[in-house]
Amino acid sequence: MYIKEISDFMDRTLKQQNSAVNINERNLRERVFWHGMKISEEVGELNEQLLGKFDGQRTTKNHKISDWNLENEIADVILATIRLARLLDLDVEKLLKDKIIILKDRFK
């Protein structure tokens, strides 16, 4: 799957999500805040999986820990971040290409 396909999918889910939670009536600032908080939630869930994988989680939560859940939480963080970028009308593919150039220059 290409970044363009993922971005298009995120655009569609933004529209569906907006109508489902009546977010269209909120201004952009509130929407950006909401999506930023969603990323924080997903990062927290990813951290829970990482703690469990590397024995840093309390044993009562071990039933939630699995490689499958870890992979899904990584995907959730990526998708939530792309959704925020699309909300801000940013070109995700361009952002990634530009960042890769910066990283290549940094690690020459």
JSON list of N, CA and C in Angstrom, two decimals, residues 40-105:
[
{"chain": "A", "resi": 40, "resn": "SER", "atom": "N", "xyz": [-1.83, 10.56, 21.41]},
{"chain": "A", "resi": 40, "resn": "SER", "atom": "CA", "xyz": [-1.31, 10.28, 22.76]},
{"chain": "A", "resi": 40, "resn": "SER", "atom": "C", "xyz": [-1.89, 8.99, 23.31]},
{"chain": "A", "resi": 41, "resn": "GLU", "atom": "N", "xyz": [-3.18, 8.78, 23.10]},
{"chain": "A", "resi": 41, "resn": "GLU", "atom": "CA", "xyz": [-3.83, 7.55, 23.56]},
{"chain": "A", "resi": 41, "resn": "GLU", "atom": "C", "xyz": [-3.19, 6.33, 22.89]},
{"chain": "A", "resi": 42, "resn": "GLU", "atom": "N", "xyz": [-2.99, 6.41, 21.58]},
{"chain": "A", "resi": 42, "resn": "GLU", "atom": "CA", "xyz": [-2.41, 5.28, 20.84]},
{"chain": "A", "resi": 42, "resn": "GLU", "atom": "C", "xyz": [-0.97, 5.03, 21.26]},
{"chain": "A", "resi": 43, "resn": "VAL", "atom": "N", "xyz": [-0.20, 6.08, 21.52]},
{"chain": "A", "resi": 43, "resn": "VAL", "atom": "CA", "xyz": [1.18, 5.92, 21.99]},
{"chain": "A", "resi": 43, "resn": "VAL", "atom": "C", "xyz": [1.18, 5.25, 23.37]},
{"chain": "A", "resi": 44, "resn": "GLY", "atom": "N", "xyz": [0.23, 5.62, 24.21]},
{"chain": "A", "resi": 44, "resn": "GLY", "atom": "CA", "xyz": [0.12, 4.98, 25.52]},
{"chain": "A", "resi": 44, "resn": "GLY", "atom": "C", "xyz": [-0.15, 3.49, 25.40]},
{"chain": "A", "resi": 45, "resn": "GLU", "atom": "N", "xyz": [-1.04, 3.13, 24.48]},
{"chain": "A", "resi": 45, "resn": "GLU", "atom": "CA", "xyz": [-1.34, 1.71, 24.26]},
{"chain": "A", "resi": 45, "resn": "GLU", "atom": "C", "xyz": [-0.13, 0.97, 23.69]},
{"chain": "A", "resi": 46, "resn": "LEU", "atom": "N", "xyz": [0.62, 1.63, 22.82]},
{"chain": "A", "resi": 46, "resn": "LEU", "atom": "CA", "xyz": [1.85, 1.04, 22.30]},
{"chain": "A", "resi": 46, "resn": "LEU", "atom": "C", "xyz": [2.86, 0.83, 23.43]},
{"chain": "A", "resi": 47, "resn": "ASN", "atom": "N", "xyz": [2.99, 1.83, 24.28]},
{"chain": "A", "resi": 47, "resn": "ASN", "atom": "CA", "xyz": [3.93, 1.70, 25.40]},
{"chain": "A", "resi": 47, "resn": "ASN", "atom": "C", "xyz": [3.54, 0.57, 26.34]},
{"chain": "A", "resi": 48, "resn": "GLU", "atom": "N", "xyz": [2.25, 0.37, 26.54]},
{"chain": "A", "resi": 48, "resn": "GLU", "atom": "CA", "xyz": [1.78, -0.74, 27.36]},
{"chain": "A", "resi": 48, "resn": "GLU", "atom": "C", "xyz": [2.25, -2.08, 26.77]},
{"chain": "A", "resi": 49, "resn": "GLN", "atom": "N", "xyz": [2.14, -2.21, 25.45]},
{"chain": "A", "resi": 49, "resn": "GLN", "atom": "CA", "xyz": [2.59, -3.44, 24.77]},
{"chain": "A", "resi": 49, "resn": "GLN", "atom": "C", "xyz": [4.11, -3.60, 24.89]},
{"chain": "A", "resi": 50, "resn": "LEU", "atom": "N", "xyz": [4.85, -2.50, 24.73]},
{"chain": "A", "resi": 50, "resn": "LEU", "atom": "CA", "xyz": [6.31, -2.58, 24.84]},
{"chain": "A", "resi": 50, "resn": "LEU", "atom": "C", "xyz": [6.74, -2.95, 26.25]},
{"chain": "A", "resi": 51, "resn": "LEU", "atom": "N", "xyz": [6.09, -2.34, 27.24]},
{"chain": "A", "resi": 51, "resn": "LEU", "atom": "CA", "xyz": [6.41, -2.69, 28.63]},
{"chain": "A", "resi": 51, "resn": "LEU", "atom": "C", "xyz": [6.16, -4.17, 28.88]},
{"chain": "A", "resi": 52, "resn": "GLY", "atom": "N", "xyz": [5.05, -4.67, 28.38]},
{"chain": "A", "resi": 52, "resn": "GLY", "atom": "CA", "xyz": [4.73, -6.09, 28.57]},
{"chain": "A", "resi": 52, "resn": "GLY", "atom": "C", "xyz": [5.71, -7.00, 27.86]},
{"chain": "A", "resi": 53, "resn": "LYS", "atom": "N", "xyz": [6.08, -6.62, 26.66]},
{"chain": "A", "resi": 53, "resn": "LYS", "atom": "CA", "xyz": [6.99, -7.45, 25.87]},
{"chain": "A", "resi": 53, "resn": "LYS", "atom": "C", "xyz": [8.35, -7.58, 26.55]},
{"chain": "A", "resi": 54, "resn": "PHE", "atom": "N", "xyz": [8.78, -6.51, 27.21]},
{"chain": "A", "resi": 54, "resn": "PHE", "atom": "CA", "xyz": [10.11, -6.51, 27.82]},
{"chain": "A", "resi": 54, "resn": "PHE", "atom": "C", "xyz": [10.04, -6.56, 29.35]},
{"chain": "A", "resi": 55, "resn": "ASP", "atom": "N", "xyz": [8.99, -7.20, 29.85]},
{"chain": "A", "resi": 55, "resn": "ASP", "atom": "CA", "xyz": [8.83, -7.51, 31.28]},
{"chain": "A", "resi": 55, "resn": "ASP", "atom": "C", "xyz": [8.83, -6.28, 32.18]},
{"chain": "A", "resi": 56, "resn": "GLY", "atom": "N", "xyz": [8.30, -5.18, 31.67]},
{"chain": "A", "resi": 56, "resn": "GLY", "atom": "CA", "xyz": [8.19, -3.99, 32.50]},
{"chain": "A", "resi": 56, "resn": "GLY", "atom": "C", "xyz": [6.77, -3.71, 32.95]},
{"chain": "A", "resi": 57, "resn": "GLN", "atom": "N", "xyz": [5.85, -4.58, 32.60]},
{"chain": "A", "resi": 57, "resn": "GLN", "atom": "CA", "xyz": [4.44, -4.40, 32.91]},
{"chain": "A", "resi": 57, "resn": "GLN", "atom": "C", "xyz": [4.07, -5.30, 34.09]},
{"chain": "A", "resi": 58, "resn": "ARG", "atom": "N", "xyz": [3.14, -4.85, 34.91]},
{"chain": "A", "resi": 58, "resn": "ARG", "atom": "CA", "xyz": [2.72, -5.71, 36.03]},
{"chain": "A", "resi": 58, "resn": "ARG", "atom": "C", "xyz": [2.03, -6.97, 35.47]},
{"chain": "A", "resi": 59, "resn": "THR", "atom": "N", "xyz": [2.17, -8.04, 36.19]},
{"chain": "A", "resi": 59, "resn": "THR", "atom": "CA", "xyz": [1.70, -9.34, 35.70]},
{"chain": "A", "resi": 59, "resn": "THR", "atom": "C", "xyz": [0.19, -9.39, 35.49]},
{"chain": "A", "resi": 60, "resn": "THR", "atom": "N", "xyz": [-0.57, -8.56, 36.16]},
{"chain": "A", "resi": 60, "resn": "THR", "atom": "CA", "xyz": [-2.03, -8.59, 35.99]},
{"chain": "A", "resi": 60, "resn": "THR", "atom": "C", "xyz": [-2.44, -8.11, 34.60]},
{"chain": "A", "resi": 61, "resn": "LYS", "atom": "N", "xyz": [-1.54, -7.44, 33.89]},
{"chain": "A", "resi": 61, "resn": "LYS", "atom": "CA", "xyz": [-1.85, -6.96, 32.54]},
{"chain": "A", "resi": 61, "resn": "LYS", "atom": "C", "xyz": [-1.28, -7.85, 31.45]},
{"chain": "A", "resi": 62, "resn": "ASN", "atom": "N", "xyz": [-0.59, -8.90, 31.83]},
{"chain": "A", "resi": 62, "resn": "ASN", "atom": "CA", "xyz": [0.08, -9.75, 30.84]},
{"chain": "A", "resi": 62, "resn": "ASN", "atom": "C", "xyz": [-0.88, -10.40, 29.84]},
{"chain": "A", "resi": 63, "resn": "HIS", "atom": "N", "xyz": [-2.13, -10.58, 30.21]},
{"chain": "A", "resi": 63, "resn": "HIS", "atom": "CA", "xyz": [-3.09, -11.20, 29.29]},
{"chain": "A", "resi": 63, "resn": "HIS", "atom": "C", "xyz": [-3.35, -10.31, 28.07]},
{"chain": "A", "resi": 64, "resn": "LYS", "atom": "N", "xyz": [-3.04, -9.02, 28.15]},
{"chain": "A", "resi": 64, "resn": "LYS", "atom": "CA", "xyz": [-3.25, -8.09, 27.05]},
{"chain": "A", "resi": 64, "resn": "LYS", "atom": "C", "xyz": [-2.04, -8.01, 26.11]},
{"chain": "A", "resi": 65, "resn": "ILE", "atom": "N", "xyz": [-0.95, -8.62, 26.51]},
{"chain": "A", "resi": 65, "resn": "ILE", "atom": "CA", "xyz": [0.31, -8.46, 25.80]},
{"chain": "A", "resi": 65, "resn": "ILE", "atom": "C", "xyz": [0.48, -9.56, 24.76]},
{"chain": "A", "resi": 66, "resn": "SER", "atom": "N", "xyz": [0.74, -9.14, 23.50]},
{"chain": "A", "resi": 66, "resn": "SER", "atom": "CA", "xyz": [1.03, -10.11, 22.44]},
{"chain": "A", "resi": 66, "resn": "SER", "atom": "C", "xyz": [1.73, -9.38, 21.30]},
{"chain": "A", "resi": 67, "resn": "ASP", "atom": "N", "xyz": [2.42, -10.14, 20.48]},
{"chain": "A", "resi": 67, "resn": "ASP", "atom": "CA", "xyz": [3.07, -9.55, 19.31]},
{"chain": "A", "resi": 67, "resn": "ASP", "atom": "C", "xyz": [2.02, -8.95, 18.37]},
{"chain": "A", "resi": 68, "resn": "TRP", "atom": "N", "xyz": [0.88, -9.62, 18.24]},
{"chain": "A", "resi": 68, "resn": "TRP", "atom": "CA", "xyz": [-0.20, -9.12, 17.39]},
{"chain": "A", "resi": 68, "resn": "TRP", "atom": "C", "xyz": [-0.68, -7.75, 17.89]},
{"chain": "A", "resi": 69, "resn": "ASN", "atom": "N", "xyz": [-0.89, -7.62, 19.20]},
{"chain": "A", "resi": 69, "resn": "ASN", "atom": "CA", "xyz": [-1.32, -6.34, 19.76]},
{"chain": "A", "resi": 69, "resn": "ASN", "atom": "C", "xyz": [-0.25, -5.27, 19.57]},
{"chain": "A", "resi": 70, "resn": "LEU", "atom": "N", "xyz": [1.02, -5.65, 19.74]},
{"chain": "A", "resi": 70, "resn": "LEU", "atom": "CA", "xyz": [2.11, -4.70, 19.53]},
{"chain": "A", "resi": 70, "resn": "LEU", "atom": "C", "xyz": [2.11, -4.17, 18.10]},
{"chain": "A", "resi": 71, "resn": "GLU", "atom": "N", "xyz": [2.00, -5.06, 17.15]},
{"chain": "A", "resi": 71, "resn": "GLU", "atom": "CA", "xyz": [1.97, -4.65, 15.74]},
{"chain": "A", "resi": 71, "resn": "GLU", "atom": "C", "xyz": [0.78, -3.74, 15.46]},
{"chain": "A", "resi": 72, "resn": "ASN", "atom": "N", "xyz": [-0.37, -4.06, 16.02]},
{"chain": "A", "resi": 72, "resn": "ASN", "atom": "CA", "xyz": [-1.55, -3.24, 15.80]},
{"chain": "A", "resi": 72, "resn": "ASN", "atom": "C", "xyz": [-1.42, -1.87, 16.44]},
{"chain": "A", "resi": 73, "resn": "GLU", "atom": "N", "xyz": [-0.78, -1.79, 17.58]},
{"chain": "A", "resi": 73, "resn": "GLU", "atom": "CA", "xyz": [-0.60, -0.49, 18.23]},
{"chain": "A", "resi": 73, "resn": "GLU", "atom": "C", "xyz": [0.38, 0.39, 17.45]},
{"chain": "A", "resi": 74, "resn": "ILE", "atom": "N", "xyz": [1.40, -0.23, 16.86]},
{"chain": "A", "resi": 74, "resn": "ILE", "atom": "CA", "xyz": [2.31, 0.55, 16.00]},
{"chain": "A", "resi": 74, "resn": "ILE", "atom": "C", "xyz": [1.53, 1.10, 14.81]},
{"chain": "A", "resi": 75, "resn": "ALA", "atom": "N", "xyz": [0.70, 0.27, 14.20]},
{"chain": "A", "resi": 75, "resn": "ALA", "atom": "CA", "xyz": [-0.12, 0.71, 13.07]},
{"chain": "A", "resi": 75, "resn": "ALA", "atom": "C", "xyz": [-1.08, 1.82, 13.50]},
{"chain": "A", "resi": 76, "resn": "ASP", "atom": "N", "xyz": [-1.67, 1.69, 14.69]},
{"chain": "A", "resi": 76, "resn": "ASP", "atom": "CA", "xyz": [-2.60, 2.72, 15.17]},
{"chain": "A", "resi": 76, "resn": "ASP", "atom": "C", "xyz": [-1.91, 4.07, 15.33]},
{"chain": "A", "resi": 77, "resn": "VAL", "atom": "N", "xyz": [-0.68, 4.06, 15.86]},
{"chain": "A", "resi": 77, "resn": "VAL", "atom": "CA", "xyz": [0.07, 5.32, 16.01]},
{"chain": "A", "resi": 77, "resn": "VAL", "atom": "C", "xyz": [0.32, 5.95, 14.65]},
{"chain": "A", "resi": 78, "resn": "ILE", "atom": "N", "xyz": [0.74, 5.14, 13.69]},
{"chain": "A", "resi": 78, "resn": "ILE", "atom": "CA", "xyz": [1.02, 5.64, 12.34]},
{"chain": "A", "resi": 78, "resn": "ILE", "atom": "C", "xyz": [-0.26, 6.21, 11.72]},
{"chain": "A", "resi": 79, "resn": "LEU", "atom": "N", "xyz": [-1.34, 5.46, 11.79]},
{"chain": "A", "resi": 79, "resn": "LEU", "atom": "CA", "xyz": [-2.59, 5.91, 11.17]},
{"chain": "A", "resi": 79, "resn": "LEU", "atom": "C", "xyz": [-3.16, 7.15, 11.85]},
{"chain": "A", "resi": 80, "resn": "ALA", "atom": "N", "xyz": [-3.09, 7.21, 13.16]},
{"chain": "A", "resi": 80, "resn": "ALA", "atom": "CA", "xyz": [-3.59, 8.40, 13.87]},
{"chain": "A", "resi": 80, "resn": "ALA", "atom": "C", "xyz": [-2.77, 9.62, 13.50]},
{"chain": "A", "resi": 81, "resn": "THR", "atom": "N", "xyz": [-1.47, 9.46, 13.31]},
{"chain": "A", "resi": 81, "resn": "THR", "atom": "CA", "xyz": [-0.61, 10.57, 12.92]},
{"chain": "A", "resi": 81, "resn": "THR", "atom": "C", "xyz": [-0.91, 11.02, 11.50]},
{"chain": "A", "resi": 82, "resn": "ILE", "atom": "N", "xyz": [-1.12, 10.07, 10.61]},
{"chain": "A", "resi": 82, "resn": "ILE", "atom": "CA", "xyz": [-1.49, 10.43, 9.24]},
{"chain": "A", "resi": 82, "resn": "ILE", "atom": "C", "xyz": [-2.84, 11.13, 9.23]},
{"chain": "A", "resi": 83, "resn": "ARG", "atom": "N", "xyz": [-3.76, 10.68, 10.04]},
{"chain": "A", "resi": 83, "resn": "ARG", "atom": "CA", "xyz": [-5.08, 11.32, 10.10]},
{"chain": "A", "resi": 83, "resn": "ARG", "atom": "C", "xyz": [-4.93, 12.79, 10.54]},
{"chain": "A", "resi": 84, "resn": "LEU", "atom": "N", "xyz": [-4.08, 13.05, 11.52]},
{"chain": "A", "resi": 84, "resn": "LEU", "atom": "CA", "xyz": [-3.85, 14.43, 11.96]},
{"chain": "A", "resi": 84, "resn": "LEU", "atom": "C", "xyz": [-3.24, 15.26, 10.83]},
{"chain": "A", "resi": 85, "resn": "ALA", "atom": "N", "xyz": [-2.27, 14.69, 10.14]},
{"chain": "A", "resi": 85, "resn": "ALA", "atom": "CA", "xyz": [-1.66, 15.41, 9.01]},
{"chain": "A", "resi": 85, "resn": "ALA", "atom": "C", "xyz": [-2.70, 15.74, 7.95]},
{"chain": "A", "resi": 86, "resn": "ARG", "atom": "N", "xyz": [-3.58, 14.81, 7.66]},
{"chain": "A", "resi": 86, "resn": "ARG", "atom": "CA", "xyz": [-4.62, 15.05, 6.65]},
{"chain": "A", "resi": 86, "resn": "ARG", "atom": "C", "xyz": [-5.62, 16.10, 7.13]},
{"chain": "A", "resi": 87, "resn": "LEU", "atom": "N", "xyz": [-5.93, 16.09, 8.41]},
{"chain": "A", "resi": 87, "resn": "LEU", "atom": "CA", "xyz": [-6.81, 17.12, 8.97]},
{"chain": "A", "resi": 87, "resn": "LEU", "atom": "C", "xyz": [-6.20, 18.50, 8.76]},
{"chain": "A", "resi": 88, "resn": "LEU", "atom": "N", "xyz": [-4.87, 18.58, 8.86]},
{"chain": "A", "resi": 88, "resn": "LEU", "atom": "CA", "xyz": [-4.16, 19.84, 8.66]},
{"chain": "A", "resi": 88, "resn": "LEU", "atom": "C", "xyz": [-3.87, 20.10, 7.18]},
{"chain": "A", "resi": 89, "resn": "ASP", "atom": "N", "xyz": [-4.41, 19.23, 6.32]},
{"chain": "A", "resi": 89, "resn": "ASP", "atom": "CA", "xyz": [-4.25, 19.35, 4.87]},
{"chain": "A", "resi": 89, "resn": "ASP", "atom": "C", "xyz": [-2.79, 19.30, 4.44]},
{"chain": "A", "resi": 90, "resn": "LEU", "atom": "N", "xyz": [-2.03, 18.43, 5.11]},
{"chain": "A", "resi": 90, "resn": "LEU", "atom": "CA", "xyz": [-0.62, 18.25, 4.79]},
{"chain": "A", "resi": 90, "resn": "LEU", "atom": "C", "xyz": [-0.45, 17.05, 3.87]},
{"chain": "A", "resi": 91, "resn": "ASP", "atom": "N", "xyz": [0.52, 17.13, 2.99]},
{"chain": "A", "resi": 91, "resn": "ASP", "atom": "CA", "xyz": [0.84, 16.05, 2.06]},
{"chain": "A", "resi": 91, "resn": "ASP", "atom": "C", "xyz": [1.80, 15.09, 2.77]},
{"chain": "A", "resi": 92, "resn": "VAL", "atom": "N", "xyz": [1.28, 13.98, 3.23]},
{"chain": "A", "resi": 92, "resn": "VAL", "atom": "CA", "xyz": [2.06, 13.04, 4.03]},
{"chain": "A", "resi": 92, "resn": "VAL", "atom": "C", "xyz": [3.25, 12.49, 3.25]},
{"chain": "A", "resi": 93, "resn": "GLU", "atom": "N", "xyz": [3.03, 12.17, 1.99]},
{"chain": "A", "resi": 93, "resn": "GLU", "atom": "CA", "xyz": [4.13, 11.63, 1.18]},
{"chain": "A", "resi": 93, "resn": "GLU", "atom": "C", "xyz": [5.27, 12.64, 1.07]},
{"chain": "A", "resi": 94, "resn": "LYS", "atom": "N", "xyz": [4.94, 13.90, 0.84]},
{"chain": "A", "resi": 94, "resn": "LYS", "atom": "CA", "xyz": [5.96, 14.95, 0.75]},
{"chain": "A", "resi": 94, "resn": "LYS", "atom": "C", "xyz": [6.67, 15.12, 2.10]},
{"chain": "A", "resi": 95, "resn": "LEU", "atom": "N", "xyz": [5.90, 15.10, 3.18]},
{"chain": "A", "resi": 95, "resn": "LEU", "atom": "CA", "xyz": [6.52, 15.23, 4.50]},
{"chain": "A", "resi": 95, "resn": "LEU", "atom": "C", "xyz": [7.54, 14.13, 4.74]},
{"chain": "A", "resi": 96, "resn": "LEU", "atom": "N", "xyz": [7.16, 12.89, 4.39]},
{"chain": "A", "resi": 96, "resn": "LEU", "atom": "CA", "xyz": [8.07, 11.77, 4.61]},
{"chain": "A", "resi": 96, "resn": "LEU", "atom": "C", "xyz": [9.30, 11.84, 3.71]},
{"chain": "A", "resi": 97, "resn": "LYS", "atom": "N", "xyz": [9.09, 12.20, 2.45]},
{"chain": "A", "resi": 97, "resn": "LYS", "atom": "CA", "xyz": [10.22, 12.34, 1.53]},
{"chain": "A", "resi": 97, "resn": "LYS", "atom": "C", "xyz": [11.19, 13.41, 2.01]},
{"chain": "A", "resi": 98, "resn": "ASP", "atom": "N", "xyz": [10.64, 14.56, 2.43]},
{"chain": "A", "resi": 98, "resn": "ASP", "atom": "CA", "xyz": [11.48, 15.65, 2.93]},
{"chain": "A", "resi": 98, "resn": "ASP", "atom": "C", "xyz": [12.25, 15.22, 4.18]},
{"chain": "A", "resi": 99, "resn": "LYS", "atom": "N", "xyz": [11.59, 14.50, 5.06]},
{"chain": "A", "resi": 99, "resn": "LYS", "atom": "CA", "xyz": [12.25, 14.06, 6.29]},
{"chain": "A", "resi": 99, "resn": "LYS", "atom": "C", "xyz": [13.34, 13.04, 5.99]},
{"chain": "A", "resi": 100, "resn": "ILE", "atom": "N", "xyz": [13.10, 12.15, 5.05]},
{"chain": "A", "resi": 100, "resn": "ILE", "atom": "CA", "xyz": [14.12, 11.17, 4.67]},
{"chain": "A", "resi": 100, "resn": "ILE", "atom": "C", "xyz": [15.36, 11.86, 4.12]},
{"chain": "A", "resi": 101, "resn": "ILE", "atom": "N", "xyz": [15.18, 12.92, 3.34]},
{"chain": "A", "resi": 101, "resn": "ILE", "atom": "CA", "xyz": [16.31, 13.69, 2.83]},
{"chain": "A", "resi": 101, "resn": "ILE", "atom": "C", "xyz": [17.11, 14.28, 3.99]},
{"chain": "A", "resi": 102, "resn": "ILE", "atom": "N", "xyz": [16.42, 14.84, 4.97]},
{"chain": "A", "resi": 102, "resn": "ILE", "atom": "CA", "xyz": [17.08, 15.40, 6.15]},
{"chain": "A", "resi": 102, "resn": "ILE", "atom": "C", "xyz": [17.86, 14.31, 6.88]},
{"chain": "A", "resi": 103, "resn": "LEU", "atom": "N", "xyz": [17.25, 13.15, 7.06]},
{"chain": "A", "resi": 103, "resn": "LEU", "atom": "CA", "xyz": [17.93, 12.07, 7.77]},
{"chain": "A", "resi": 103, "resn": "LEU", "atom": "C", "xyz": [19.13, 11.52, 6.99]},
{"chain": "A", "resi": 104, "resn": "LYS", "atom": "N", "xyz": [18.98, 11.43, 5.68]},
{"chain": "A", "resi": 104, "resn": "LYS", "atom": "CA", "xyz": [20.12, 10.98, 4.87]},
{"chain": "A", "resi": 104, "resn": "LYS", "atom": "C", "xyz": [21.28, 11.94, 5.00]},
{"chain": "A", "resi": 105, "resn": "ASP", "atom": "N", "xyz": [20.99, 13.23, 4.96]},
{"chain": "A", "resi": 105, "resn": "ASP", "atom": "CA", "xyz": [22.05, 14.23, 5.12]},
{"chain": "A", "resi": 105, "resn": "ASP", "atom": "C", "xyz": [22.68, 14.14, 6.53]}
]
